[in-house]
XYZ file of C-alpha atoms in Angstrom:
715
model
C 25.331 -18.022 14.725
C 26.704 -20.965 12.728
C 25.331 -24.474 12.914
C 27.403 -27.559 12.082
C 27.182 -28.523 8.430
C 25.770 -31.865 9.265
C 23.033 -30.470 11.282
C 22.112 -28.158 8.275
C 22.200 -31.048 5.849
C 19.904 -33.114 7.994
C 17.550 -30.247 8.366
C 17.273 -29.703 4.616
C 15.020 -31.865 2.584
C 16.903 -34.447 0.530
C 16.669 -34.015 -3.321
C 15.994 -37.086 -5.411
C 19.300 -37.018 -7.220
C 21.116 -36.951 -3.832
C 19.005 -39.810 -2.585
C 19.798 -41.771 -5.597
C 23.433 -41.184 -5.353
C 23.413 -42.356 -1.771
C 21.598 -45.481 -3.006
C 24.483 -45.852 -5.491
C 27.087 -45.798 -2.768
C 25.135 -48.351 -0.781
C 25.036 -50.679 -3.788
C 28.884 -50.429 -3.853
C 28.857 -51.417 -0.109
C 26.837 -54.586 -0.773
C 29.130 -55.685 -3.512
C 32.602 -54.182 -2.641
C 34.730 -56.131 -5.037
C 33.093 -56.923 -8.374
C 35.263 -59.411 -10.477
C 37.643 -57.407 -12.612
C 37.208 -59.946 -15.464
C 33.438 -59.696 -15.433
C 33.134 -56.650 -17.865
C 29.277 -57.161 -18.011
C 28.987 -56.515 -14.234
C 30.989 -53.254 -14.648
C 28.834 -52.186 -17.512
C 25.745 -52.983 -15.450
C 26.889 -50.878 -12.430
C 28.024 -47.896 -14.736
C 24.753 -47.953 -16.490
C 22.833 -47.948 -13.089
C 25.079 -45.250 -11.505
C 25.171 -42.904 -14.490
C 21.331 -43.112 -14.832
C 21.102 -42.070 -11.262
C 22.490 -38.626 -11.895
C 19.836 -36.119 -12.487
C 20.522 -32.404 -13.549
C 19.992 -29.789 -10.803
C 16.833 -27.840 -11.095
C 17.376 -24.109 -11.149
C 15.499 -21.275 -9.652
C 15.869 -17.544 -10.408
C 16.732 -15.025 -7.702
C 17.289 -11.282 -7.644
C 19.543 -9.338 -5.339
C 18.210 -6.589 -2.909
C 20.576 -4.276 -1.206
C 18.997 -3.624 2.374
C 21.232 -1.593 4.753
C 24.195 -1.943 2.469
C 23.728 -5.744 2.747
C 23.070 -8.050 -0.210
C 19.994 -10.329 0.193
C 18.994 -12.744 -2.440
C 15.291 -13.116 -2.894
C 13.645 -15.958 -4.967
C 11.179 -15.026 -7.722
C 7.873 -16.591 -7.147
C 7.452 -20.152 -8.788
C 5.557 -18.760 -11.869
C 8.038 -15.923 -12.661
C 10.977 -18.373 -12.273
C 9.436 -20.803 -14.576
C 8.822 -17.999 -17.146
C 12.450 -16.886 -16.891
C 13.708 -20.470 -17.188
C 11.526 -20.861 -20.486
C 12.826 -17.594 -21.825
C 16.407 -18.609 -20.935
C 16.081 -21.862 -22.858
C 14.352 -20.258 -25.806
C 17.315 -20.301 -28.110
C 19.431 -17.691 -29.900
C 17.538 -14.612 -29.102
C 16.962 -15.278 -25.456
C 19.355 -12.523 -24.475
C 17.076 -9.949 -25.998
C 14.099 -11.227 -24.092
C 12.331 -8.777 -21.488
C 10.253 -10.922 -19.097
C 7.607 -9.134 -16.888
C 7.697 -10.395 -13.369
C 6.026 -9.663 -9.895
C 2.514 -9.068 -11.500
C 4.036 -6.982 -14.173
C 5.471 -4.392 -11.819
C 9.131 -5.335 -12.780
C 10.828 -6.262 -15.909
C 13.712 -8.627 -16.188
C 16.165 -7.998 -19.122
C 17.478 -11.455 -19.527
C 20.737 -10.573 -21.391
C 21.784 -8.026 -18.783
C 20.495 -10.239 -15.948
C 18.978 -7.111 -14.406
C 15.498 -6.420 -12.976
C 13.963 -2.882 -13.450
C 10.914 -1.367 -11.653
C 8.153 -0.434 -14.285
C 6.096 2.245 -12.519
C 8.446 3.877 -9.988
C 12.210 4.794 -9.610
C 14.256 2.218 -7.920
C 17.801 1.015 -8.388
C 17.943 -2.049 -10.688
C 18.607 -5.512 -9.104
C 21.027 -8.063 -10.295
C 19.379 -11.368 -11.464
C 20.776 -14.850 -11.211
C 19.816 -18.394 -12.379
C 20.694 -20.170 -9.216
C 21.540 -23.870 -8.680
C 24.295 -23.996 -5.927
C 24.235 -22.086 -2.641
C 26.481 -21.583 0.458
C 25.504 -20.371 3.909
C 25.868 -16.616 4.253
C 28.275 -14.712 6.555
C 26.448 -13.751 9.792
C 23.011 -15.041 9.266
C 21.287 -18.272 8.260
C 20.405 -17.152 4.615
C 21.993 -19.016 1.754
C 23.757 -17.145 -0.971
C 23.901 -18.407 -4.596
C 27.156 -18.965 -6.312
C 27.617 -17.163 -9.654
C 26.197 -18.951 -12.695
C 29.543 -19.900 -14.111
C 30.962 -21.306 -10.868
C 27.802 -23.213 -10.240
C 28.178 -24.852 -13.597
C 31.737 -25.916 -12.535
C 30.343 -27.328 -9.262
C 27.597 -29.112 -11.172
C 30.062 -30.842 -13.488
C 32.284 -31.857 -10.609
C 29.193 -33.192 -8.778
C 28.147 -35.140 -11.845
C 31.407 -36.793 -12.126
C 31.589 -37.642 -8.523
C 28.204 -39.273 -8.576
C 28.845 -41.159 -11.825
C 32.309 -42.429 -10.761
C 31.336 -42.464 -7.055
C 34.622 -40.647 -6.390
C 34.075 -38.050 -3.558
C 36.299 -35.715 -1.451
C 36.479 -33.416 -4.536
C 38.187 -30.002 -3.875
C 37.541 -26.877 -5.891
C 38.646 -23.245 -5.572
C 36.121 -20.594 -6.439
C 37.170 -17.263 -8.103
C 37.025 -15.714 -4.726
C 39.626 -18.087 -3.442
C 37.274 -20.045 -1.273
C 37.785 -23.672 -1.082
C 34.801 -25.974 -1.617
C 34.999 -29.659 -0.641
C 32.416 -32.188 -1.765
C 32.740 -34.916 0.901
C 29.774 -36.837 -0.146
C 26.288 -36.069 -1.555
C 25.082 -35.180 1.979
C 28.057 -33.182 3.136
C 29.555 -30.469 0.977
C 31.418 -27.539 2.575
C 32.919 -24.213 1.789
C 35.944 -22.835 3.524
C 36.796 -19.120 3.806
C 40.028 -17.975 1.907
C 43.143 -17.412 3.918
C 42.952 -14.307 6.237
C 44.559 -11.171 5.005
C 42.846 -11.122 1.582
C 41.786 -7.516 1.050
C 38.374 -8.168 -0.328
C 37.319 -10.509 2.422
C 39.246 -9.333 5.501
C 38.066 -12.288 7.463
C 39.550 -13.045 10.940
C 41.501 -16.214 11.522
C 38.452 -17.607 13.701
C 36.128 -17.366 10.682
C 38.316 -18.966 8.104
C 38.556 -22.306 9.874
C 34.891 -22.728 10.219
C 33.377 -24.746 7.337
C 30.117 -23.506 5.891
C 27.386 -25.627 4.508
C 26.977 -25.937 0.653
C 23.579 -26.952 -0.929
C 22.718 -28.202 -4.401
C 19.327 -27.064 -5.560
C 16.826 -24.582 -4.037
C 14.769 -27.463 -2.601
C 17.486 -27.956 0.021
C 17.761 -24.471 1.328
C 15.329 -22.959 3.817
C 13.605 -20.278 1.675
C 10.024 -19.368 1.146
C 8.900 -19.527 -2.528
C 5.524 -18.006 -3.147
C 3.042 -18.954 -5.846
C 2.556 -16.276 -8.568
C -0.269 -13.676 -8.408
C -3.353 -14.221 -10.555
C -2.850 -12.863 -13.975
C -6.308 -11.156 -14.144
C -6.471 -7.629 -12.590
C -9.963 -6.501 -11.588
C -9.265 -3.235 -10.197
C -6.416 -0.755 -9.887
C -5.707 1.370 -6.657
C -3.176 4.291 -6.562
C -1.841 4.740 -2.992
C -0.528 8.258 -2.026
C 1.773 8.499 0.993
C 1.738 11.146 3.702
C 4.487 13.403 5.069
C 8.128 12.393 4.804
C 9.824 9.663 2.786
C 9.177 6.917 5.486
C 5.798 5.433 5.752
C 6.091 3.218 8.929
C 8.039 2.787 12.102
C 10.632 0.786 10.209
C 11.359 3.824 8.086
C 10.306 1.820 5.007
C 9.342 3.423 1.689
C 5.993 3.768 0.225
C 6.888 1.024 -2.310
C 7.643 -1.460 0.500
C 4.482 -0.453 2.504
C 2.236 -0.911 -0.534
C 4.003 -4.300 -1.136
C 2.830 -5.320 2.240
C -0.758 -4.001 1.544
C -0.898 -5.983 -1.642
C 0.395 -9.299 -0.216
C -2.185 -9.068 2.610
C -4.818 -8.471 -0.115
C -3.629 -11.505 -1.968
C -3.833 -13.676 1.193
C -7.390 -12.314 2.042
C -8.681 -13.006 -1.458
C -7.723 -16.664 -0.937
C -9.433 -16.883 2.414
C -12.405 -14.508 2.246
C -13.234 -14.677 -1.515
C -12.857 -18.314 -1.960
C -15.993 -19.008 -3.956
C -15.454 -16.166 -6.285
C -11.849 -17.385 -6.909
C -12.982 -20.910 -7.436
C -15.797 -19.758 -9.823
C -12.995 -17.700 -11.616
C -15.038 -14.575 -11.122
C -12.134 -12.570 -9.753
C -8.369 -12.247 -10.253
C -6.847 -9.651 -7.819
C -6.623 -6.016 -7.130
C -3.518 -4.123 -8.155
C -1.978 -1.470 -5.670
C 0.505 1.014 -7.090
C 2.370 3.577 -5.039
C 2.435 7.251 -5.954
C 5.556 9.072 -4.638
C 5.445 12.922 -4.381
C 7.948 13.410 -1.581
C 11.107 12.852 -3.848
C 10.130 15.384 -6.593
C 9.127 18.082 -4.018
C 12.502 17.757 -2.207
C 14.441 17.773 -5.424
C 13.293 21.369 -6.188
C 16.426 22.601 -4.365
C 14.474 23.636 -1.205
C 16.390 21.082 0.861
C 19.613 22.880 0.075
C 18.227 26.231 0.891
C 16.727 24.772 4.152
C 20.024 23.337 5.155
C 21.694 26.701 4.893
C 19.310 28.131 7.612
C 19.116 24.919 9.668
C 20.799 25.432 13.130
C 23.670 23.073 13.752
C 22.393 21.673 17.195
C 20.237 18.507 17.641
C 21.020 17.729 14.003
C 19.211 14.451 13.714
C 15.927 15.900 14.979
C 16.177 18.975 12.807
C 17.007 16.722 9.733
C 13.744 14.663 10.647
C 11.826 17.929 10.778
C 13.127 19.162 7.456
C 12.388 15.902 5.893
C 8.971 15.225 7.280
C 6.843 17.644 9.248
C 7.857 20.465 6.743
C 5.802 18.626 4.068
C 2.625 19.937 5.888
C 3.966 23.566 5.717
C 4.912 23.079 2.095
C 1.390 21.924 1.369
C 0.078 25.285 2.925
C 2.469 27.362 0.727
C 1.154 28.275 -2.770
C 4.471 27.586 -4.465
C 5.026 24.042 -3.156
C 1.287 23.129 -2.905
C 1.199 23.657 -6.773
C 4.183 21.325 -7.054
C 2.631 18.696 -4.739
C -0.743 18.508 -6.478
C 0.769 18.543 -10.001
C 3.254 15.733 -8.991
C 0.447 13.591 -7.431
C -1.973 14.086 -10.458
C 0.504 13.857 -13.087
C 2.128 10.678 -11.474
C -1.358 9.007 -11.226
C -2.094 9.957 -14.898
C 1.465 8.754 -16.086
C 1.099 5.284 -14.194
C -2.507 4.912 -15.355
C -1.506 5.301 -19.025
C 1.540 3.016 -18.616
C -0.626 0.541 -16.924
C -3.211 0.522 -19.734
C -0.325 0.045 -22.314
C 1.014 -2.884 -20.471
C -2.459 -4.348 -19.732
C -4.564 -3.758 -22.857
C -7.240 -6.152 -21.785
C -7.891 -4.328 -18.414
C -11.519 -3.357 -18.165
C -11.719 -2.673 -14.422
C -12.265 0.461 -12.479
C -9.778 2.673 -10.613
C -9.819 3.711 -7.033
C -7.522 5.955 -4.934
C -6.224 5.701 -1.463
C -4.242 8.245 0.600
C -2.503 7.954 3.912
C -2.312 10.991 6.279
C -1.521 14.164 4.365
C -1.736 12.061 1.111
C -5.489 11.896 1.785
C -5.903 15.502 2.159
C -3.989 16.108 -1.240
C -6.447 13.594 -2.927
C -9.478 15.247 -1.224
C -8.452 18.615 -2.597
C -7.776 17.288 -6.030
C -11.118 15.354 -6.188
C -13.085 18.418 -4.871
C -11.623 20.361 -7.755
C -12.331 17.909 -10.647
C -14.870 18.649 -13.322
C -17.453 16.178 -14.377
C -17.174 16.759 -18.074
C -16.288 13.333 -19.423
C -19.303 13.277 -21.795
C -22.010 12.030 -19.541
C -24.004 14.794 -17.908
C -24.685 13.837 -14.200
C -28.307 14.683 -13.572
C -28.298 13.079 -10.085
C -29.663 15.015 -7.193
C -26.830 16.948 -5.580
C -24.465 17.150 -8.500
C -22.587 20.477 -8.605
C -23.133 22.678 -11.573
C -20.738 25.460 -11.105
C -21.087 28.552 -13.316
C -17.831 27.506 -14.963
C -19.266 24.487 -16.664
C -21.956 26.532 -18.489
C -19.800 28.151 -21.085
C -17.361 31.198 -20.497
C -18.397 34.517 -22.021
C -22.142 34.702 -21.393
C -21.577 33.699 -17.718
C -18.771 36.244 -17.415
C -21.143 38.930 -18.589
C -23.912 37.695 -16.348
C -21.609 37.692 -13.267
C -20.368 41.206 -14.037
C -23.981 42.319 -14.382
C -24.805 40.819 -10.895
C -21.922 42.712 -9.474
C -23.019 45.848 -11.307
C -19.712 45.926 -13.109
C -20.943 45.429 -16.713
C -18.915 48.498 -17.947
C -15.653 46.514 -17.481
C -16.805 43.493 -19.584
C -15.359 45.152 -22.710
C -11.964 45.488 -21.098
C -11.901 41.735 -20.308
C -13.122 41.016 -23.934
C -10.328 43.092 -25.376
C -7.628 41.337 -23.223
C -9.336 37.959 -24.110
C -9.810 37.165 -20.455
C -12.643 34.503 -20.056
C -14.033 33.439 -16.745
C -11.171 30.751 -16.219
C -8.445 33.294 -16.935
C -10.145 35.877 -14.624
C -10.085 33.336 -11.725
C -6.272 33.258 -12.192
C -5.769 37.021 -12.334
C -3.955 38.644 -9.421
C -4.885 42.156 -8.135
C -1.785 43.574 -10.052
C -3.092 42.038 -13.324
C -6.529 43.835 -12.837
C -4.657 47.092 -11.981
C -2.645 46.849 -15.146
C -5.893 46.441 -17.111
C -7.111 49.712 -15.652
C -9.720 48.319 -13.222
C -10.257 50.739 -10.148
C -9.708 49.547 -6.668
C -13.405 49.018 -5.742
C -14.316 46.901 -8.641
C -11.052 45.066 -8.373
C -11.852 43.974 -4.855
C -15.354 42.912 -5.800
C -14.173 40.811 -8.816
C -11.329 39.083 -6.883
C -13.651 38.265 -4.045
C -16.371 37.087 -6.262
C -14.196 34.877 -8.562
C -12.028 33.364 -5.836
C -15.217 32.386 -4.008
C -16.711 30.878 -7.093
C -13.572 29.086 -8.036
C -13.298 27.391 -4.666
C -16.884 26.834 -4.131
C -16.998 23.359 -5.611
C -16.409 21.847 -2.290
C -19.618 22.429 -0.447
C -22.195 24.885 -1.916
C -25.716 23.700 -2.705
C -26.193 23.221 -6.445
C -28.360 26.195 -6.833
C -26.345 28.689 -4.680
C -25.860 32.000 -6.317
C -22.864 34.216 -5.695
C -24.727 36.373 -3.100
C -25.726 33.223 -1.142
C -22.104 32.197 -1.102
C -21.058 35.531 0.433
C -23.835 35.478 2.844
C -23.088 31.938 3.861
C -19.545 33.077 4.479
C -20.677 35.618 7.023
C -23.099 33.058 8.719
C -20.392 30.480 8.821
C -22.718 27.909 7.573
C -21.900 26.128 4.238
C -18.387 27.396 3.651
C -16.401 26.432 0.581
C -13.536 24.072 0.698
C -11.251 26.792 -0.546
C -11.543 29.124 2.473
C -7.991 29.460 3.804
C -6.578 27.102 1.270
C -3.829 28.566 -1.006
C -4.977 29.382 -4.558
C -3.911 26.563 -6.757
C -4.796 25.424 -10.228
C -5.788 21.727 -9.776
C -4.943 19.319 -12.473
C -7.478 16.875 -13.981
C -7.266 13.120 -13.590
C -7.595 10.976 -16.711
C -10.304 8.720 -15.082
C -13.214 8.872 -12.663
C -12.092 7.050 -9.474
C -14.756 4.669 -8.134
C -13.884 5.042 -4.499
C -11.634 7.213 -2.432
C -10.201 5.532 0.727
C -8.563 7.806 3.405
C -6.265 6.108 5.979
C -5.645 7.971 9.239
C -6.674 11.130 7.547
C -6.515 14.795 8.890
C -9.057 15.967 6.232
C -11.724 16.829 8.897
C -9.217 18.944 10.953
C -7.837 20.824 7.819
C -11.311 21.646 6.590
C -12.296 22.971 10.014
C -9.053 25.085 10.252
C -9.745 26.531 6.837
C -13.005 27.752 8.199
C -15.415 25.015 6.975
C -18.000 24.167 9.698
C -20.304 22.050 7.718
C -20.404 20.021 4.507
C -23.601 20.188 2.568
C -25.360 16.764 2.824
C -26.047 16.946 -0.938
C -22.449 17.454 -1.840
C -20.413 14.689 -3.430
C -17.143 14.701 -5.293
C -17.791 15.637 -9.085
C -16.089 12.397 -10.362
C -15.993 9.999 -7.556
C -18.930 8.132 -5.979
C -17.398 6.527 -2.894
C -15.565 7.854 0.144
C -14.306 5.875 3.142
C -12.501 7.616 6.124
C -10.760 4.638 7.857
C -8.818 5.194 11.115
C -7.342 3.586 14.201
C -8.992 4.799 17.357
C -5.628 5.966 18.961
C -4.327 7.640 15.641
C -3.337 11.170 16.666
C -3.446 12.362 13.159
C -6.969 11.012 12.221
C -10.229 13.040 12.358
C -13.808 12.230 11.578
C -15.852 13.531 8.665
C -19.428 12.553 9.447
C -20.030 15.007 12.271
C -19.357 17.815 9.654
C -22.271 16.539 7.530
C -24.639 15.935 10.419
C -23.534 18.069 13.260
C -26.862 17.995 15.164
C -26.819 14.227 15.734
C -24.308 12.459 17.943
C -23.461 9.069 16.567
C -20.530 6.566 16.632
C -18.377 5.624 13.528
C -18.884 2.233 11.940
C -16.788 -0.550 13.769
C -14.629 -2.344 11.151
C -15.143 -6.095 11.705
C -12.204 -8.208 12.654
C -11.054 -10.205 9.585
C -11.797 -13.454 11.525
C -15.397 -12.649 11.461
C -16.207 -11.165 14.934
C -15.077 -8.559 17.502
C -11.740 -9.062 19.089
C -12.100 -10.949 22.282
C -11.121 -8.244 24.690
C -13.638 -5.832 23.226
C -16.422 -8.492 23.891
C -15.194 -9.056 27.307
C -14.828 -5.316 28.068
C -18.398 -4.719 26.812
C -19.684 -7.735 28.817
C -18.050 -6.478 31.965
C -19.400 -3.032 31.393
C -22.927 -4.260 31.002
C -22.547 -6.354 34.127
C -21.269 -3.468 36.240
C -24.036 -1.278 34.969
C -26.741 -3.973 35.870
C -25.182 -4.181 39.434
C -25.118 -0.493 39.787
C -28.695 -0.099 38.812
C -30.046 -2.933 40.994
C -27.621 -3.532 43.833
C -29.795 -6.300 45.296
C -30.239 -7.925 41.990
C -29.471 -11.622 41.825
C -26.013 -12.702 40.737
C -27.757 -14.872 38.002
C -29.187 -11.759 36.325
C -25.887 -10.205 36.300
C -24.165 -13.274 34.887
C -26.872 -13.284 32.188
C -26.145 -9.604 31.321
C -22.387 -10.602 30.957
C -23.037 -13.542 28.691
C -25.592 -11.571 26.664
C -24.736 -11.944 22.919
C -22.831 -8.718 21.728
C -23.980 -7.139 18.522
C -22.656 -8.979 15.492
C -19.643 -7.608 13.746
C -20.194 -6.070 10.271
C -21.118 -8.946 7.787
C -20.998 -8.941 4.181
C -24.683 -9.876 3.781
C -26.040 -7.108 6.059
C -27.619 -3.948 4.794
C -26.341 -0.570 5.640
C -29.184 0.015 8.133
C -28.418 -3.135 9.990
C -24.781 -2.546 10.220
C -25.105 0.951 11.469
C -26.322 -0.509 14.801
C -22.817 -1.651 15.453
C -21.426 -0.266 18.770
C -17.958 1.279 18.487
C -14.939 0.386 20.517
C -14.384 3.478 22.422
C -12.583 5.807 20.024
C -13.970 9.104 21.448
C -16.215 8.097 24.434
C -15.705 5.719 27.314
C -17.164 2.188 26.748
C -19.664 2.776 29.647
C -21.402 5.517 27.684
C -21.352 3.434 24.571
C -22.841 0.381 25.926
C -25.423 2.115 27.979
C -26.703 3.932 24.946
C -26.421 1.138 22.446
C -30.138 -0.122 22.672
C -31.395 3.493 22.319
C -28.872 4.042 19.383
C -30.069 0.999 17.453
C -33.463 2.726 17.085
C -32.126 6.299 16.536
C -29.304 5.611 14.132
C -31.509 4.419 11.296
C -32.609 7.764 9.953
C -29.135 9.481 10.301
C -28.341 11.289 7.025
C -24.595 11.154 6.367
C -24.860 12.921 3.123
C -23.959 11.922 -0.378
C -20.143 11.863 -0.030
C -20.244 8.136 -0.006
C -23.564 7.702 -1.914
C -25.655 7.956 1.094
C -23.754 5.254 3.031
C -21.634 5.664 6.166
C -18.240 7.461 5.780
C -16.312 7.056 9.118
C -14.925 3.509 9.896
C -12.885 2.708 12.980
C -10.520 -0.139 13.424
C -10.660 -2.367 16.523
C -7.636 -1.840 18.654
C -5.563 -4.906 19.790
C -5.437 -5.841 23.483
C -1.937 -4.663 23.966
C -2.806 -1.300 22.430
C -5.611 -0.729 24.910
C -2.977 -1.112 27.686
C -1.379 2.220 26.834
C -3.041 4.350 24.309
C -0.278 7.056 24.242
C 2.389 4.453 23.837
C 0.782 3.105 20.705
C -0.317 6.474 19.234
C 2.417 6.881 16.606
C 2.272 3.218 15.769
C -1.503 3.521 15.284
C -0.908 6.226 12.662
C 1.266 3.751 10.580
C -0.640 0.618 11.197
C -2.758 0.521 8.100
C -0.199 -1.076 5.714
C -0.278 -4.482 7.490
C -3.864 -4.326 8.913
C -5.895 -7.186 7.503
C -9.086 -5.517 8.764
C -8.361 -2.347 6.697
C -7.436 -4.272 3.596
C -10.628 -6.643 3.896
C -12.767 -3.458 4.037
C -11.051 -1.974 0.959
C -11.392 -5.356 -1.024
C -15.098 -5.714 0.079
C -16.069 -2.305 -1.105
C -14.153 -2.576 -4.400
C -15.615 -5.952 -5.223
C -19.223 -4.852 -4.220
C -18.958 -2.349 -7.104
C -18.694 -5.461 -9.412
C -21.429 -7.407 -7.571
C -19.178 -9.843 -5.938
C -19.342 -10.384 -2.128
C -17.277 -11.817 0.670
C -17.858 -15.518 1.702
C -19.698 -15.827 4.908
C -17.315 -14.678 7.796
C -15.292 -17.244 9.405
C -16.502 -18.357 12.804
C-alpha cells in the first residue's frame, strides 16, 4: 500500500527548520522583487534566510533481518544520545565501544556493528540516520546511507539558503531523489531491468516519500531503561527452539517479558521509582537447545527419520525429542551441564560488566526448563560458608566428611571388610556414588555386596529431594517399599549435577510439568519440611488451560483438598467475566435452594461483593481465602464451598518449599479463552511471556525480598 507523498508529508510532524524555510519562501512572496540596487536589502534577506537553516538532528538505528527482510529499528533515546556523543568525541571515536539496550548489546562505533553480549546472535549493522525514504511494501521508512544522507543534507542546505528548489540527485543505487520544496521531497525507483532491484514498470513510476529527520517519520522511540539493576533473573526455555506460537526464540520472548516488566514498574511501583528506591530487574535468557542439538545427534536422527510427513517429523525431532533427551543419561548430562554452565558464565560476565551490582539472583523456567532447574536445585549443596541451621534443612551424609562416613555406611551394611579395598583404590563416598557395577566387579567386590552398595549409594545420592533430615539409610529403603517419602531421584537417570555459583532467591516455574515428572518417577509425596538446599522461594505459576502444567501443593499436603492461589489481574481486581460468572453461579444456587425465595434476595446474592483479588498489603492468610477461577473443578463447586474454605484454608501446611507460603498460583483466563478451552490450550502453554499478571507476580515477589511493596492496586 502506498499513500501519496503529500498525504504522508501532511501526516508527519513538521520540523522547526522546515517550518522556518517555508516562512522564508513566504517572505519572498510578500516582497517578490527587491530593488537590485539596494544591496543592503539583499544582505538583510541573505542573513535572515541563512540563519533559518538548522542542521538536521540525527538518530541512531540498527538493522534487524527478520524473515530475510531488513528492518531498521531505532535505538532508545538515551542510547542514541550516548552514541552521538561518542561519535563526536574526536580522533579515537572509532575505537569506542558503547554499551546499549541496558548493557545487553555493545556497539563498536568504528565498525558500525552491534553485538549481543550474553548470547549468540548475528551482529547487526548500525547507522547514524538523518534522511529516510518510504520502504518497499510497507509503511516503514528506511534510512539512507550516512554518506548519501550527507549529500542530501548539503543539497537541502543550499536549497533553503538560496531558496532554489526542484533539486535532483542520483543516489548510489541509481534512484532519483527530487527535492520539490521543504514539504515535498520524493524518491523514484531506478529504471526497470536493473539486476539488483528488478522492479516492475508499475513500481518505478510511483514516487516515494522522502523525509528529513527522525521527527518526521512514524516511529516509536522509547526512553532508556533505568541504569540501576536491583535483581538478575535467568530464564530457561522449554522444549524446542521456539518459545511461542510465533516461533520466536527465547531471546525475543524474554525481551517481551522484560519490556512488560519495565512498563509495570512505572505503573505499579510508581512511589518506589519516584523515591529512587528501585531501578529495574534484568531478565537474561539461557539457551540449552542449540548446544544439545549441535552434538551431532540431529544428523544421526535425520538418517533414521522416515521421508513421509516431513515437516511434522522435523518438528518432532526438533522439539518433542527434547523430553526424551532429558530422560537419557547421555543427553541429560549435556542439558544440565549446559544450563548450569551458561548460568554461571552469564553471571560472571554480568558481574564483570556491572561491578556495582549488589542485588540478588532468581531463576525462572518455562515448561521442561523448569524441570531442569528443579533437578539442579534439588541437587545443590549448601556449603557456601554459612551453615543452615533452620528446621528442615537437609544434612545429607555426604556433607559430613568422606572417609568416616563411608566407613560407617559400610558398617551399617555389614560390609566393613571391603573398606580397605576402597581405601586402596582411593574411592571416597563421592567416587563410590559414581561407580558402576562393572567398576565394583573389577575391584573384586562379590555380587551380593555389590548390589547392596549400589542400591545404598544411589539411594543416598538422590535422596536430597525429599527425605526427612534425620532419615537413615534403612528408613530410606523402607520408605521406598511403603511408597511414602520417595526420593526425587527415583526413575531419574543418574547424572552428576553441576553447582551454581550463587544462591538463587526465588525459583519461578511457568507452565511446569514438575509435578507430573515427580509422580512418574515414583514420588508420591514431598516432605513438608523439605526445601531446596540453596533457594528459599518457589512459585509454580500456570494458566488454567495449560495442558503441560501440573500442581505441586497436593504432593505436599495430599490429605487436604484446596484450590491454588488466584493471581490478581494487573488492573487490581478479577476479570469482569469471572466476577459475572461467580455472581450468576451464586444466584442460581440461591434459586435452587429456595425456589420460592424472593427475586430481591436472588438479586442481592448476584450483587454480593466477590472476594477481593490478591493485594500487596494482605497477609498470606488473608490471600489464601481467594477463590480460584475453575482450573480443575467447576465454578459451582468452588463458589458453593468458598465460605467453608475461608475457615478451613488457614491452617493448611503447604510445606517449606516456598518458606511456608503458597506455591501454586493460577492465572485468570480471558473471556475468549473460556469460550473454548481446547482451542486455547496450546496458546495457554505459551502465554506467559506477554502476561502482565505473571510479570507483576514475579516483580512483586522479587521486590518483597528487598522490603519494597506494590502501590495500592488500581481501581
